[in-house]
Short mmCIF file of C-alpha atoms in Angstrom, two decimals:
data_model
loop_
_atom_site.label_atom_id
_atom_site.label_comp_id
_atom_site.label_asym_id
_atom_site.label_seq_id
_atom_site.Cartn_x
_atom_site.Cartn_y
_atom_site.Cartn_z
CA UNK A 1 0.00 0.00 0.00
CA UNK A 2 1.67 3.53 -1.25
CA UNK A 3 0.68 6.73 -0.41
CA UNK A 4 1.58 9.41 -3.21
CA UNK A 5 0.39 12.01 -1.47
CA UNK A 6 -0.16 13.06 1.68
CA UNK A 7 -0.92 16.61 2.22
CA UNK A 8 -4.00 18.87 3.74
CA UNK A 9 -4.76 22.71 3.36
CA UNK A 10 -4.30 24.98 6.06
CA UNK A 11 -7.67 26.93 6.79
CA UNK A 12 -5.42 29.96 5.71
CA UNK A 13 -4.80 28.22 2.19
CA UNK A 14 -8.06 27.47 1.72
CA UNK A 15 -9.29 31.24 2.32
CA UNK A 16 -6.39 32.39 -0.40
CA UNK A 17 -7.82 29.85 -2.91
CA UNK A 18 -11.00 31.17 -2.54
CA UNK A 19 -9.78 34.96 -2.72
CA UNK A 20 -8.34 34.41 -5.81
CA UNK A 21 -10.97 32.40 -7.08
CA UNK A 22 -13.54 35.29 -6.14
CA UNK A 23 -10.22 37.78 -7.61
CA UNK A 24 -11.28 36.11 -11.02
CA UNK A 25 -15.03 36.60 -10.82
CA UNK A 26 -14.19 40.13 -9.96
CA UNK A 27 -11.84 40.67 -13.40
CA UNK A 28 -14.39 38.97 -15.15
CA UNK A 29 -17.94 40.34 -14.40
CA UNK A 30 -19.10 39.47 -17.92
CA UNK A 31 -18.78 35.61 -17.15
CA UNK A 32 -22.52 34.07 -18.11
CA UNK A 33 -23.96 30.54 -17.77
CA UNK A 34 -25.75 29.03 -21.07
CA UNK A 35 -28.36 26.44 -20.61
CA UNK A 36 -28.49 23.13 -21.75
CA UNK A 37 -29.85 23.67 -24.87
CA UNK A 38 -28.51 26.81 -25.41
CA UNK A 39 -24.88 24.76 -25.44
CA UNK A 40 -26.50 22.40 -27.93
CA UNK A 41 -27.52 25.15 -30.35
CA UNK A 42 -25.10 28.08 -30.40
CA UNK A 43 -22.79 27.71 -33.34
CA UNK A 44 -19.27 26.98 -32.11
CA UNK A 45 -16.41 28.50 -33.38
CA UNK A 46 -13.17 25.90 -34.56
CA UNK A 47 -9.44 26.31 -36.28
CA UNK A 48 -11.48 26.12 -39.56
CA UNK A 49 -14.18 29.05 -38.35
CA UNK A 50 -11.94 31.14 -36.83
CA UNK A 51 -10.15 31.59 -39.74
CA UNK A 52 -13.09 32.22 -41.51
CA UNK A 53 -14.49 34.45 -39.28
CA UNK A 54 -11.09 36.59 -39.20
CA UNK A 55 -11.54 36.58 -43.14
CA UNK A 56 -15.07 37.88 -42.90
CA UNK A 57 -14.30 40.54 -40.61
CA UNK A 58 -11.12 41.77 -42.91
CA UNK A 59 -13.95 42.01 -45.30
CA UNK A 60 -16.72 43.67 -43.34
CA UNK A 61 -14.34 46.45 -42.19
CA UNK A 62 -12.57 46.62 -45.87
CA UNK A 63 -16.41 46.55 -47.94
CA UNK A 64 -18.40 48.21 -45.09
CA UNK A 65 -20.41 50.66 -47.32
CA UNK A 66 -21.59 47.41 -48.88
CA UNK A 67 -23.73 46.05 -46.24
CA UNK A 68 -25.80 46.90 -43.78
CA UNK A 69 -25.18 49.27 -40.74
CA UNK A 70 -26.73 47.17 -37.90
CA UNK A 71 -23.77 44.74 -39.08
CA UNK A 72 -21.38 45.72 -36.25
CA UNK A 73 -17.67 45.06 -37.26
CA UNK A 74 -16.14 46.66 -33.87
CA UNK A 75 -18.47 44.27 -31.71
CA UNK A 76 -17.11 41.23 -34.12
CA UNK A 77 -13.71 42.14 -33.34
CA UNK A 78 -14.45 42.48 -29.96
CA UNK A 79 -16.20 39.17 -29.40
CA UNK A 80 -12.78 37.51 -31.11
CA UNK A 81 -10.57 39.56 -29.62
CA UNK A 82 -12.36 37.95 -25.78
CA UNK A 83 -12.74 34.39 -27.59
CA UNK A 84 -8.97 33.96 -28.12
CA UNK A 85 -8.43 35.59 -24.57
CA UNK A 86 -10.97 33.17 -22.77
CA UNK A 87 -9.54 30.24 -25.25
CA UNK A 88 -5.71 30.64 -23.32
CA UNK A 89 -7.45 31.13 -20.10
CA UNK A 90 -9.75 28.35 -20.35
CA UNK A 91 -6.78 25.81 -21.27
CA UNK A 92 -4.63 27.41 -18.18
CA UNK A 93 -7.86 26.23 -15.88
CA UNK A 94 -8.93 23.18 -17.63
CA UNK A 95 -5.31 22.01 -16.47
CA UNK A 96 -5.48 23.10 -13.17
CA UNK A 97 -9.05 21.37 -13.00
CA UNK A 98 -7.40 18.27 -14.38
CA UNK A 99 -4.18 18.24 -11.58
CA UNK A 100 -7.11 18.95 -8.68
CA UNK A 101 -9.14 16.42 -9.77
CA UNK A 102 -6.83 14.05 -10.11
CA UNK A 103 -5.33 14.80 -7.02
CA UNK A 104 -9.09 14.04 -5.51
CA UNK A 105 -9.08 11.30 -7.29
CA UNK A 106 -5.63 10.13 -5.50
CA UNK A 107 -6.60 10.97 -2.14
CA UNK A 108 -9.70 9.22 -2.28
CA UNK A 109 -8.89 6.19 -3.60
CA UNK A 110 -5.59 5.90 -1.07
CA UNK A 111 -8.07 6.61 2.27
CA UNK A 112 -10.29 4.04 0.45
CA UNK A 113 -8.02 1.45 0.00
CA UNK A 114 -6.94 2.16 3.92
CA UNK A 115 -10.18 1.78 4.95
CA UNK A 116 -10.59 -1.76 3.00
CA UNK A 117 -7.24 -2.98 4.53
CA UNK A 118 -8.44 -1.42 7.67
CA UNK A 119 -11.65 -3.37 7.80
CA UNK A 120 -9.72 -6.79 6.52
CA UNK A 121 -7.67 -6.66 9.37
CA UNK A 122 -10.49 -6.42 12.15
CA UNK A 123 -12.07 -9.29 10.45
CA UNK A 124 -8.86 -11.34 11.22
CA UNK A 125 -8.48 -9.92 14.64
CA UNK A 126 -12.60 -10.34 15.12
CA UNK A 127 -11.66 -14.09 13.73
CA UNK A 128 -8.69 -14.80 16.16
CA UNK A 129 -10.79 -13.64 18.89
CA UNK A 130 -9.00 -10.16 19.93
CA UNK A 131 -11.48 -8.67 21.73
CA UNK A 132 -13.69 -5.69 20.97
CA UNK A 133 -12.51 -5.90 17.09
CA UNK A 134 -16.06 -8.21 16.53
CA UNK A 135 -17.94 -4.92 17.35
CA UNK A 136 -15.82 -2.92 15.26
CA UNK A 137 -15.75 -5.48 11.98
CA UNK A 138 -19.74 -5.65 12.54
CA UNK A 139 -19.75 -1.97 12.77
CA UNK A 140 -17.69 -1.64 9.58
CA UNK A 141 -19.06 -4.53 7.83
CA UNK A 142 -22.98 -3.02 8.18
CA UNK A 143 -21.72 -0.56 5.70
CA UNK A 144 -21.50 -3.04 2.91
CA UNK A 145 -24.30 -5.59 4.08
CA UNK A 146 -26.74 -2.15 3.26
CA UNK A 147 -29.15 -2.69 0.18
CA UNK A 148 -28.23 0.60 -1.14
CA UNK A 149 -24.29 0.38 -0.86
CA UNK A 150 -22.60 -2.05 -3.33
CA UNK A 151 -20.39 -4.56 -1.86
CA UNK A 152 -16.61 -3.10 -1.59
CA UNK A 153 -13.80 -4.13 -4.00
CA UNK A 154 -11.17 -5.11 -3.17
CA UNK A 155 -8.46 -4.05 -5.64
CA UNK A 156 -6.43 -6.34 -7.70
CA UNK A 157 -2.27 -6.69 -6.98
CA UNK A 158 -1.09 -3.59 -8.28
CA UNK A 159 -3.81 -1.30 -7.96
CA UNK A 160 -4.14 1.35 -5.23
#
């Protein structure tokens, strides 16, 4: 049994990660939520598009007595211009996301496997008769005996 990591945060960490996490709501008021649908149905912008849509705005602000007015080049711009900023952004968090979930991922699965060793090892001591460990292997063991809870796994040699 390894244990890759074992670390906590300090109540004071904690309160700085969620300073700076508020820090970035606060430079970025504009942030929205879509719905569902709306998610499904908004045209999304690619390599391909982009390109595209760069093209069509070279056009717009080269030919603009040839269309309409209401056909707002600046606010095109704009929108790209905050696309390709939110597009290095979002890859900056997506990786951060990634390392703290996996590092959730990590510390659950080593108190996890803990636990199952943990509860094998009061079922031998319950079996050889140490006492008080019965109470405590029942008292574990009521946890997987529950109709809603699956049965534990035990993991296979080389998993942790």
């Amino acid at each position: 049994m390894s244990n890759r990591i074992n670390n906590i945060l300090s109540p004071a960490q904690v309160t700085g990660i969620k300073a700076a996490l508020q820090n970035i709501y606060t430079n970025m008021p504009f942030l929205l939520g879509l719905t569902v649908e709306e998610r499904i149905a908004l045209p999304k912008i690619n390599i391909a598009n982009k390109a595209f849509a760069e093209d069509a705005i070279n056009a717009i602000s080269n030919n603009a007595e040839m269309l309409p007015s209401y056909l707002d080049v600046e606010a095109m711009k704009t929108d790209l211009q905050l696309f390709t900023q939110l597009d290095e952004l979002a890859g900056l968090v997506r990786q951060l996301l990634e390392k703290i979930e996996d590092t959730q991922i990590l510390a659950g699965s080593e108190t996890y496997v803990a636990a199952l060793t943990g509860y094998k090892l009061f079922g031998a001591a319950a079996s050889a008769g140490i006492p008080g460990s019965d109470a405590i292997y029942d008292g574990l063991k009521a946890r997987f005996t529950m109709a809603s809870t699956p049965k534990p796994e035990t993991p296979t040699e080389g998993e942790s």
